XYZ file of C-alpha atoms in Angstrom:
239
model
C -0.444 9.421 -16.075
C -4.209 9.575 -16.404
C -6.015 12.221 -14.374
C -8.044 9.636 -12.489
C -4.873 7.809 -11.390
C -3.306 11.040 -10.126
C -6.570 11.936 -8.398
C -6.600 8.600 -6.587
C -3.022 9.090 -5.432
C -3.880 12.552 -4.129
C -6.925 11.170 -2.334
C -4.775 8.681 -0.453
C -2.170 11.294 0.385
C -4.701 13.849 1.617
C -7.693 12.136 3.108
C -8.696 9.734 5.831
C -12.245 8.528 5.315
C -13.575 5.363 6.857
C -16.641 5.537 4.660
C -14.296 4.499 1.850
C -12.928 0.960 2.035
C -9.750 2.077 0.272
C -8.775 4.669 2.845
C -7.908 4.255 6.502
C -9.331 6.558 9.159
C -8.212 6.902 12.753
C -7.598 10.429 14.102
C -5.544 9.006 16.995
C -2.993 7.490 14.635
C -0.349 8.953 12.365
C 0.581 7.375 9.051
C 3.790 6.927 7.127
C 2.528 6.687 3.581
C 4.782 5.001 1.079
C 5.215 4.300 -2.613
C 7.254 1.188 -3.363
C 8.144 0.425 -6.980
C 11.112 -0.725 -9.094
C 13.929 1.587 -10.129
C 13.039 4.008 -12.960
C 9.310 3.474 -12.456
C 8.572 7.132 -11.703
C 7.879 6.804 -7.967
C 10.090 9.783 -7.038
C 8.577 12.083 -9.665
C 5.050 10.939 -8.817
C 5.369 12.449 -5.328
C 5.842 15.912 -6.803
C 3.032 15.285 -9.302
C 0.742 14.387 -6.407
C 1.748 17.473 -4.450
C 1.190 19.811 -7.403
C -2.185 18.253 -8.161
C -3.198 18.782 -4.552
C -1.844 22.328 -4.272
C -2.918 23.678 -7.674
C -5.952 21.657 -8.734
C -8.018 21.274 -5.592
C -7.035 24.154 -3.313
C -9.180 22.879 -0.454
C -8.570 22.820 3.291
C -7.024 19.379 2.951
C -4.714 20.398 0.098
C -0.963 20.545 0.553
C 0.667 23.952 0.609
C 4.368 23.084 0.970
C 6.683 20.293 -0.194
C 9.929 19.297 1.518
C 12.171 16.833 -0.278
C 14.787 14.834 1.614
C 16.898 12.429 -0.461
C 19.249 9.883 1.066
C 20.723 8.515 -2.184
C 20.592 8.889 -5.980
C 20.174 12.641 -6.015
C 22.792 14.725 -7.792
C 22.068 17.939 -5.934
C 21.532 17.297 -2.232
C 21.837 14.145 -0.134
C 21.437 13.894 3.643
C 23.961 11.562 5.242
C 25.159 10.434 8.641
C 28.738 11.478 9.275
C 29.803 8.507 11.408
C 27.757 5.328 11.368
C 30.029 3.962 14.112
C 28.107 6.099 16.601
C 24.861 4.191 16.017
C 23.808 2.781 19.385
C 23.610 -0.961 19.964
C 20.504 -0.274 22.066
C 17.493 -0.229 19.708
C 15.599 2.210 21.933
C 18.483 4.675 21.806
C 18.891 4.082 18.059
C 15.231 5.002 17.578
C 15.783 8.269 19.457
C 18.901 8.887 17.349
C 16.752 8.555 14.240
C 14.325 11.118 15.611
C 17.183 13.534 16.333
C 18.535 12.986 12.810
C 15.102 13.850 11.390
C 15.133 17.168 13.243
C 18.605 18.045 11.969
C 17.767 17.020 8.391
C 14.741 19.308 8.348
C 16.711 22.090 9.995
C 19.330 21.892 7.258
C 16.647 21.612 4.575
C 15.127 24.881 5.738
C 18.236 26.848 6.696
C 20.928 25.628 4.277
C 19.809 25.911 0.658
C 23.212 25.295 -0.931
C 23.399 22.072 -3.000
C 25.694 19.206 -2.056
C 26.052 16.559 0.624
C 24.615 17.417 4.017
C 26.590 15.402 6.563
C 25.041 15.284 10.016
C 26.580 13.955 13.226
C 24.783 11.236 15.132
C 23.593 12.352 18.543
C 25.153 9.846 20.980
C 22.863 10.995 23.802
C 19.566 11.860 22.104
C 16.595 13.272 24.029
C 13.259 11.453 24.257
C 11.329 11.274 20.999
C 8.534 13.432 22.405
C 11.026 16.216 23.098
C 12.470 15.954 19.596
C 8.968 15.961 18.103
C 8.118 19.170 19.969
C 11.337 20.795 18.719
C 10.516 19.697 15.173
C 7.018 21.139 15.462
C 8.447 24.456 16.657
C 10.908 24.491 13.755
C 8.090 24.061 11.251
C 5.839 26.547 13.058
C 8.634 29.125 12.849
C 8.987 28.690 9.064
C 5.470 28.026 7.810
C 2.090 29.736 8.236
C -0.432 28.391 10.694
C -2.625 26.886 7.990
C 0.232 25.148 6.143
C -0.127 21.488 5.224
C 3.299 20.046 4.506
C 4.182 16.990 2.443
C 7.572 15.653 3.524
C 8.978 13.335 0.854
C 11.622 10.874 2.088
C 13.304 9.512 -1.030
C 15.410 6.320 -0.830
C 14.476 6.148 2.844
C 16.234 2.825 3.461
C 19.597 4.463 2.741
C 19.370 6.963 5.602
C 20.735 4.205 7.864
C 21.341 0.701 6.559
C 24.237 -0.941 8.377
C 24.237 -4.668 7.439
C 25.936 -5.509 10.739
C 23.304 -3.647 12.773
C 20.045 -4.418 11.014
C 17.772 -4.099 14.059
C 19.379 -0.858 15.168
C 19.230 0.559 11.622
C 15.534 -0.315 11.370
C 14.863 1.309 14.754
C 16.734 4.413 13.602
C 14.612 4.690 10.446
C 11.441 4.056 12.428
C 12.286 6.854 14.857
C 13.029 9.182 11.947
C 9.814 8.587 10.019
C 7.428 8.293 12.947
C 8.662 11.456 14.628
C 7.962 13.544 11.524
C 4.620 11.810 10.946
C 3.570 12.585 14.525
C 3.700 16.340 13.862
C 0.300 17.869 13.166
C -0.281 19.164 9.612
C 2.566 17.049 8.233
C 2.191 14.068 5.892
C 5.150 11.755 5.305
C 5.592 9.982 1.972
C 8.468 7.490 1.827
C 9.662 6.220 -1.574
C 11.945 3.265 -2.226
C 12.025 -0.044 -4.082
C 10.592 -1.753 -0.976
C 8.042 -0.791 1.643
C 9.200 0.588 5.023
C 8.877 -2.694 6.898
C 10.159 -1.106 10.100
C 6.849 0.790 10.361
C 3.974 -1.454 11.513
C 1.081 -2.186 9.155
C -2.283 -0.449 9.340
C -3.459 -2.986 11.913
C -1.167 -1.320 14.434
C -2.610 0.932 17.143
C 0.275 3.371 16.814
C 1.907 5.049 13.835
C 1.541 2.742 10.859
C 2.422 2.495 7.195
C -0.076 2.910 4.386
C 0.571 2.263 0.673
C 0.079 4.865 -2.026
C 0.119 3.582 -5.623
C 2.411 5.119 -8.223
C 0.225 6.356 -11.098
C 0.971 4.149 -14.145
C 2.232 5.562 -17.400
C -0.559 6.622 -19.750
C 0.577 5.090 -23.053
C -2.190 6.763 -25.042
C -0.989 10.155 -23.830
C 2.638 9.311 -24.637
C 1.773 8.187 -28.168
C -0.363 11.284 -28.715
C 2.471 13.609 -27.685
C 5.490 11.796 -29.184
C 5.224 11.988 -32.950
C 7.817 9.239 -33.564
C 5.571 6.707 -31.826
C 2.513 7.333 -33.964
C 1.503 5.047 -36.785
C 2.218 6.689 -40.153
C -0.919 7.818 -41.946
C 0.492 8.233 -45.436
C 1.847 4.743 -46.048
C 0.753 3.142 -49.317
C 1.005 -0.489 -50.314
């Protein structure tokens, strides 16, 4: 990708500036930022590229210092899964709180269990209020990261964390509770990647937590051709 495309992605991940028409600013709101693109388009890898550009290139107060990757499908090493979908509540409000509780347990396992493989987590059938879960999540991060840490939490294949076709509203509420609870924690930025946007999160016109798009930097063909010898035009061809 071209440097300017990566820089623009980093700008959207890091900053809120209402002097810029391209960036939303509202200190009272949290954002679930997302990159939606087709399969094999580089959206998953671009999240790490954006983090590294922020952490290594800029090194400013707004730069990210830590990266947490949570995959819910299509990852050979570690996938976070619900153990029993049958425990998903029919009540959308409870399902939303279940999603928040699942977020806390996913991050707990991410930080405390570094062994590769499936991470199966039980659904909490009697979850606490989201505010209580958010406070517990904040304490978990405070216990593991320095005070000045700025954490990028990458939720890859976010739709697959809970996608029961027979309980679409409850599944959407679950995912909303998951993403919004993490996004509500100070010093944390959520980036969700999938082939579709997280429609369960309201748009930027919402007064609460809302979604905001981050473009995937396009492939720089000139750079590819320059670095892959087989793609270059031969220079010694004679008629």
